[in-house]
Coordinates of C-alpha atoms in Angstrom, one line a residue:
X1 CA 67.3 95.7 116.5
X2 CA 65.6 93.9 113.6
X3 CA 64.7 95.8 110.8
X4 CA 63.0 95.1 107.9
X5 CA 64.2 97.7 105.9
X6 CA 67.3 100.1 105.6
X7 CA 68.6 103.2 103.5
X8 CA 71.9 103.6 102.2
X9 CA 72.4 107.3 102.6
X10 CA 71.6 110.1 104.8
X11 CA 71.2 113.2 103.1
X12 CA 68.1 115.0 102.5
X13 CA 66.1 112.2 100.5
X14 CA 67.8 109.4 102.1
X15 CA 66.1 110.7 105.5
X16 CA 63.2 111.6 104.4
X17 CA 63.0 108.1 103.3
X18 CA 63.6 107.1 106.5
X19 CA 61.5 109.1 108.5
X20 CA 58.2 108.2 106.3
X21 CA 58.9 104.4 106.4
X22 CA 59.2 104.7 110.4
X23 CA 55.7 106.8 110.0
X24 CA 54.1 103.9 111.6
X25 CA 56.6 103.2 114.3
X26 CA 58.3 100.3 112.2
X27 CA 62.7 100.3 113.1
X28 CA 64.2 101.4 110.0
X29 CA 68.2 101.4 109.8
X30 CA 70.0 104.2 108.2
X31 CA 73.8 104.2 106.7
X32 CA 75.7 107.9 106.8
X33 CA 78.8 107.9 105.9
X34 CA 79.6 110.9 108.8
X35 CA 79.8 109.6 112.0
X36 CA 79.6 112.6 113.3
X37 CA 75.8 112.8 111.4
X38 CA 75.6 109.3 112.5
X39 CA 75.5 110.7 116.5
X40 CA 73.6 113.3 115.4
X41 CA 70.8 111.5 114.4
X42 CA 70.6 109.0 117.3
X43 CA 71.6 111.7 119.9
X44 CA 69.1 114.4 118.9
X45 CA 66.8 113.4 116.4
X46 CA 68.5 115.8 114.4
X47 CA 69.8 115.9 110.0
X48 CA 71.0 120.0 110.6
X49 CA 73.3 119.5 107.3
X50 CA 70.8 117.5 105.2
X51 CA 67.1 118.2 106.9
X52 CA 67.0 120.5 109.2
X53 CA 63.5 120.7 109.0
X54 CA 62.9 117.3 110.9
X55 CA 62.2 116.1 114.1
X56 CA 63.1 112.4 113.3
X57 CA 61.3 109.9 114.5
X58 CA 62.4 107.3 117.6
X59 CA 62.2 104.1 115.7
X60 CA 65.5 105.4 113.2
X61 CA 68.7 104.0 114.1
X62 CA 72.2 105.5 112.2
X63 CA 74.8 103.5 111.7
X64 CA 78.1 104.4 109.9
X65 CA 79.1 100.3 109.4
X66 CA 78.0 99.9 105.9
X67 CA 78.2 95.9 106.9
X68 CA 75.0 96.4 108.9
X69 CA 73.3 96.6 105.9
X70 CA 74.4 93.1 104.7
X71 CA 71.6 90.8 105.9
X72 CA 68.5 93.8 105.9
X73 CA 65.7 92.2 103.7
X74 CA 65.3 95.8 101.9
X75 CA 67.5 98.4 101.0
X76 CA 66.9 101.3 99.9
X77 CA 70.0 103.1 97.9
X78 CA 70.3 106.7 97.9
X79 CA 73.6 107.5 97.5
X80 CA 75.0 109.9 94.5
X81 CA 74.9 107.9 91.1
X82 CA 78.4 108.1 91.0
X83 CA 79.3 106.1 94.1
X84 CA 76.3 103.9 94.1
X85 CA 78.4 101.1 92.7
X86 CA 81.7 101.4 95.8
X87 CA 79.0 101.4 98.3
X88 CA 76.9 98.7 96.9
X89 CA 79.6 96.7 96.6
X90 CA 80.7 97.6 100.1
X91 CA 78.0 96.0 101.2
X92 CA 78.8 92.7 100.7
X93 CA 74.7 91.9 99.4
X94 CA 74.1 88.9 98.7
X95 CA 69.9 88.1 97.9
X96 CA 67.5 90.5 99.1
X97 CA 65.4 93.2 97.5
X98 CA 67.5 96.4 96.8
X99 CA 65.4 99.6 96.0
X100 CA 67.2 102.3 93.5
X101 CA 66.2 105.7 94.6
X102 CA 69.4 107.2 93.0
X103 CA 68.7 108.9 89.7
X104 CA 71.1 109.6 87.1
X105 CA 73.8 107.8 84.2
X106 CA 77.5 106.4 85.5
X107 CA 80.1 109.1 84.0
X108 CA 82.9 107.0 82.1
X109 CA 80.7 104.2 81.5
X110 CA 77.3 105.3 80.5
X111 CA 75.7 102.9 82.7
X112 CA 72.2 103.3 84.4
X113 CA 71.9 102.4 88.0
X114 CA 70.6 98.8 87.5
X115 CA 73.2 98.2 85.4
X116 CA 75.6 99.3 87.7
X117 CA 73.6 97.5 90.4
X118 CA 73.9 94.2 88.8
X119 CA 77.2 94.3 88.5
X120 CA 77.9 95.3 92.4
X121 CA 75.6 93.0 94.0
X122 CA 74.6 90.1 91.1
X123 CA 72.2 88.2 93.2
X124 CA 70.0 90.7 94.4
X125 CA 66.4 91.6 93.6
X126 CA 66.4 95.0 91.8
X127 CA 63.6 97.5 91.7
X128 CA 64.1 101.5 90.9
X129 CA 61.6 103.8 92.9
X130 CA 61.4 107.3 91.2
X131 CA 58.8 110.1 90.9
X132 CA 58.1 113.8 91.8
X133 CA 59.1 113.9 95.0
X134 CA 61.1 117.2 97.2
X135 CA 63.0 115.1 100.2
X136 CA 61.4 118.4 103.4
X137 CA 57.5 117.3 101.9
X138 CA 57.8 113.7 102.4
X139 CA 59.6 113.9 106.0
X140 CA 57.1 116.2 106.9
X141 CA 53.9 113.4 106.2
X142 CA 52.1 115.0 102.8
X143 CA 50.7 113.0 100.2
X144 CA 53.5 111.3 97.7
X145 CA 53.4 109.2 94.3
X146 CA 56.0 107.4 93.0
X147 CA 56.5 104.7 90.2
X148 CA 57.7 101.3 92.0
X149 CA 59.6 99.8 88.8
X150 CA 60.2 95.8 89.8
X151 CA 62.5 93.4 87.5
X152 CA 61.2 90.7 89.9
X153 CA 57.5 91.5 88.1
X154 CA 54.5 91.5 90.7
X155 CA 55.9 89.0 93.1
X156 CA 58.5 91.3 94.1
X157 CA 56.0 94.6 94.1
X158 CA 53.8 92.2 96.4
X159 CA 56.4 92.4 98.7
X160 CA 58.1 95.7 98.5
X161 CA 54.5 97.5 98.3
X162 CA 54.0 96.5 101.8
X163 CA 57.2 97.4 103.5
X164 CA 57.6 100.5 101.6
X165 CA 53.7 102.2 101.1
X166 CA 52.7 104.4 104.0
X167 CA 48.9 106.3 104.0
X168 CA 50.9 109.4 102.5
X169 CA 53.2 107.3 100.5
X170 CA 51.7 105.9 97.3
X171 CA 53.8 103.6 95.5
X172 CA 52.2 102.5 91.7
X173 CA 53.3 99.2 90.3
X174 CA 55.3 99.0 86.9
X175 CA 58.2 96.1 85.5
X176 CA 59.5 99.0 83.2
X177 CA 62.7 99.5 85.2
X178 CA 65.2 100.9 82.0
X179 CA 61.7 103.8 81.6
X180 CA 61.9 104.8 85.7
X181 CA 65.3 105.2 85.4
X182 CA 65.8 107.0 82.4
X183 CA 62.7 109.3 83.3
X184 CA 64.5 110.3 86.4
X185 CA 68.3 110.5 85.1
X186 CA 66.5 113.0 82.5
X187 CA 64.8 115.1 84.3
X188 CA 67.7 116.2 86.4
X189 CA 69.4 118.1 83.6
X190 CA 66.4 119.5 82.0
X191 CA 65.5 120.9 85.4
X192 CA 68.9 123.1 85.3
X193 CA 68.0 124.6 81.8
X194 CA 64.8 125.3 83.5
X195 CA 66.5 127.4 86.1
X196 CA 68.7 129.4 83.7
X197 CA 65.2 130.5 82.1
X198 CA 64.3 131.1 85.7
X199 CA 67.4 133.1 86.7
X200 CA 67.3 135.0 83.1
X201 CA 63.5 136.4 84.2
X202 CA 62.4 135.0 80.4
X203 CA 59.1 134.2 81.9
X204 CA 56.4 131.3 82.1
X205 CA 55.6 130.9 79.2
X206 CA 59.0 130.1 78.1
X207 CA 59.5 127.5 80.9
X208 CA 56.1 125.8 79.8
X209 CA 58.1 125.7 76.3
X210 CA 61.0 123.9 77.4
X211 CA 59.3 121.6 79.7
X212 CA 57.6 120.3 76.7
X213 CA 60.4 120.5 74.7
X214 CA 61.9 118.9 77.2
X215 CA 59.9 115.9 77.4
X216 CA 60.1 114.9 74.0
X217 CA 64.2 114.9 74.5
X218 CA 63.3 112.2 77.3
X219 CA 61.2 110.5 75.2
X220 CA 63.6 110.2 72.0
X221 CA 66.1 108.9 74.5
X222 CA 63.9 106.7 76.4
X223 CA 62.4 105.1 73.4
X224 CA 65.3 104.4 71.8
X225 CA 66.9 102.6 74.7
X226 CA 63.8 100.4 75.2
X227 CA 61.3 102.4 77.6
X228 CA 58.0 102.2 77.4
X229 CA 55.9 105.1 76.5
X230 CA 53.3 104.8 79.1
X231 CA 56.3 105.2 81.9
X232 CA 57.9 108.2 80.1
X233 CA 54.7 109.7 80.3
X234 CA 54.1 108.8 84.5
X235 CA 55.0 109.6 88.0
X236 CA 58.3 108.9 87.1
X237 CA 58.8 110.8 84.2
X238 CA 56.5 113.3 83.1
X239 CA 55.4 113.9 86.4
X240 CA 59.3 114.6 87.8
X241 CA 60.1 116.4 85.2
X242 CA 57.2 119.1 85.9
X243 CA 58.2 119.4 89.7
X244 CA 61.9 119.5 89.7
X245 CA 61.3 122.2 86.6
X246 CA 59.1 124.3 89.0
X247 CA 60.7 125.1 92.6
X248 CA 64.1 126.2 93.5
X249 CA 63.5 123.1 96.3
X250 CA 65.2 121.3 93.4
X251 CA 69.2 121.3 93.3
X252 CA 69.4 121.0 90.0
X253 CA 67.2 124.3 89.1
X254 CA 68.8 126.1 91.8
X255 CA 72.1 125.4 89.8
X256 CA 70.6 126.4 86.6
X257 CA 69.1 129.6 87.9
X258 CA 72.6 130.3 89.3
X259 CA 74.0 130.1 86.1
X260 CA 71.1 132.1 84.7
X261 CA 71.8 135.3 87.1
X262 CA 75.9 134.7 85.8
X263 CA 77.3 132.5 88.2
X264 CA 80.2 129.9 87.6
X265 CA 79.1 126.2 87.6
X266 CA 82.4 125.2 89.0
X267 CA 82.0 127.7 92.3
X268 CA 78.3 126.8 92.4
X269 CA 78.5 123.3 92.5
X270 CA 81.6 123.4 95.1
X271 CA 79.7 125.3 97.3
X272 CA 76.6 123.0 97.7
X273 CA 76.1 120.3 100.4
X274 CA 73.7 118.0 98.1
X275 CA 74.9 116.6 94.7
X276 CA 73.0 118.0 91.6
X277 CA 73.1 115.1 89.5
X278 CA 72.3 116.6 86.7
X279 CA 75.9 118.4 86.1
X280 CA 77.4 115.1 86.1
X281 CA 74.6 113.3 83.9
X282 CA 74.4 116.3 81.4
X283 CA 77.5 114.9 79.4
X284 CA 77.3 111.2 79.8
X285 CA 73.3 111.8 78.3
X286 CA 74.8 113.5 75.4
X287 CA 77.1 111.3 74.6
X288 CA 74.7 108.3 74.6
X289 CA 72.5 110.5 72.5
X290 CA 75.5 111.1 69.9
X291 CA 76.2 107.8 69.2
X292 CA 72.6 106.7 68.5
X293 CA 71.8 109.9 66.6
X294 CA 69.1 110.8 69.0
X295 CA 68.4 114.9 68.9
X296 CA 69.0 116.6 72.4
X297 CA 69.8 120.1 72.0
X298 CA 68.6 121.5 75.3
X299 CA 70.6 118.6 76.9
X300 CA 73.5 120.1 74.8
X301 CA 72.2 123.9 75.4
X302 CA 72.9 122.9 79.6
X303 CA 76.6 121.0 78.6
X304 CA 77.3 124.4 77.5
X305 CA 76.6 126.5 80.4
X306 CA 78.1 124.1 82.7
X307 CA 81.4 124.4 80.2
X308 CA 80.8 128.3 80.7
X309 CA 81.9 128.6 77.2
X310 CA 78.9 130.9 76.1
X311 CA 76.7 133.1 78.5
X312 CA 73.4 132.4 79.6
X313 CA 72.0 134.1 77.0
X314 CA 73.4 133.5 74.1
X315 CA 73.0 129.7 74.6
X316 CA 69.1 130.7 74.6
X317 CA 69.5 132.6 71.7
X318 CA 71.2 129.2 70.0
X319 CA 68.1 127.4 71.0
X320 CA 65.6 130.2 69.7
X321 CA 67.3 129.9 66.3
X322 CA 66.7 126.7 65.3
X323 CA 65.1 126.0 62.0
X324 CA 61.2 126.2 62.5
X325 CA 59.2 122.8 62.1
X326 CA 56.6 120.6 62.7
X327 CA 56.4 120.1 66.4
X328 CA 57.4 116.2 66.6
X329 CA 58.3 114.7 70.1
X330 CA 60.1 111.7 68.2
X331 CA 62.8 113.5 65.8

């Protein structure tokens, strides 16, 4: 089997991956780490655990050897941020285009992904691929954006664009890789303060308010770390940032409306199959923040419910109390 492109990692967005880039009948190779998800897939079509909404498509083969991947011209990674840099290194890359679909910040280190990337496989060709995008409505075919962010400029979009675009796939061209990532990393733990508003009942109006409050955290941050605004403002940011803050399909606003109705973050987040990367970004965010002076108190607002050291409500009530001012999305 010669493939043209693979994805590292088989859970819900990993396969959905998958399934639209073998649309069109093309072999696509695809790393679990389960071999029992591994027979699954080739046996009966089948993600139960991850996607049980798809019927996957012939042309996917699993495979559980993370060496298979060595020698695939492009890879797409979706495994958690936190292990993106033992299974990239796993790998063994050496060249080749490598596609960052993993959104979030390195705990311990602070790192974003193509940081971490660099470091795990130095000669490879990195882009990051990020946008508004729920894993069951790509699988299932219907209509998809994204932000294609290449360090390799438009040589490397020329060829990535046409292994990776599909009719329902969309990919838009931009070299601002540090603005896709951060937009993404972001969004994930704005989207669980979202949910708490959500599981308090507070009401739409009030999750408009944070979204936009919300956004002009992301941009402080972004900004400050080098992203462009334009990007901030795209597919990849803006753009994520209202879907993942608007549908429970989201992990990480199911685990803030959890906390919202009075759940525990620890139980909540031991009891779900998927990662919600925002619990783990939420404090490596603020620290970053903190030691460039950059103002992110609904970043700090989520640290707090995931700590559990205030109810839902009265971390709202922090927020509400603020002193007034001019509404400025850059202090």
């Amino acid at each position: 089997m010669s493939v043209e492109v693979g994805v590292v990692g088989a859970g819900a967005w990993g396969t959905a991956l998958a399934q639209m880039l073998s649309s069109d009948g093309r072999d696509v190779l695809l790393w679990a780490r389960e071999p029992e998800l591994v027979a699954e897939i080739n046996d009966d079509r089948r993600n139960g655990l991850f996607l049980p909404s798809a019927q996957l498509n012939a042309s996917i083969r699993a495979t559980e050897n993370l060496a298979d991947m060595a020698d695939v011209p492009v890879l797409l990674l979706v495994t958690p941020a936190q292990h993106l840099a033992r299974v990239l290194g796993g790998i063994g890359r050496s060249g080749g285009d490598v596609v960052l679909c993993s959104k979030g910040i390195e705990a311990g280190t602070g790192r974003l992904m193509a940081d971490v990337a660099r470091d795990a496989a130095p000669d490879a060709s990195l882009a990051v691929l990020s946008g508004p995008t729920f894993a069951h409505e790509v699988a299932a075919g219907l209509p998809t954006a994204v932000t294609l962010a290449c360090e390799g400029g438009e040589a490397q979009w020329a060829r990535l664009a046409s292994a990776i675009a599909r009719p329902a796939f969309r990919p838009y061209y931009s070299d601002d890789v540090t603005g896709a990532e951060i937009g993404g990393a972001v969004k994930n733990v704005l989207a669980i303060a979202c949910g708490v508003v959500d599981g308090l009942q507070l009401g739409q109006n009030a999750r408009a308010a944070l979204i936009s409050r919300g956004f002009a955290e992301m941009q402080r941050f972004g900004l400050a770390l080098g992203a462009r605004p334009e990007t901030l403002s795209g597919l990849s940011g803006l753009g994520d940032l209202v879907l993942t803050c608007s549908s429970t399909s989201s992990r990480n606003f199911s685990l803030g409306k959890a906390l919202g109705e009075g759940a525990n973050a620890a139980e909540v987040l031991g009891a779900q199959a998927t990662v919600a990367e925002g619990a783990f970004t939420a404090p490596v965010l603020a620290e970053l923040a903190n030691q460039r002076g950059i103002s992110m108190p609904i970043v700090e607002a989520v640290i707090s419910l995931l700590k559990g050291t205030a109810p839902a409500r009265d971390v709202v009530a922090g927020l509400l109390s603020r002193p007034l001012k001019a509404e400025n999305t850059l202090v």
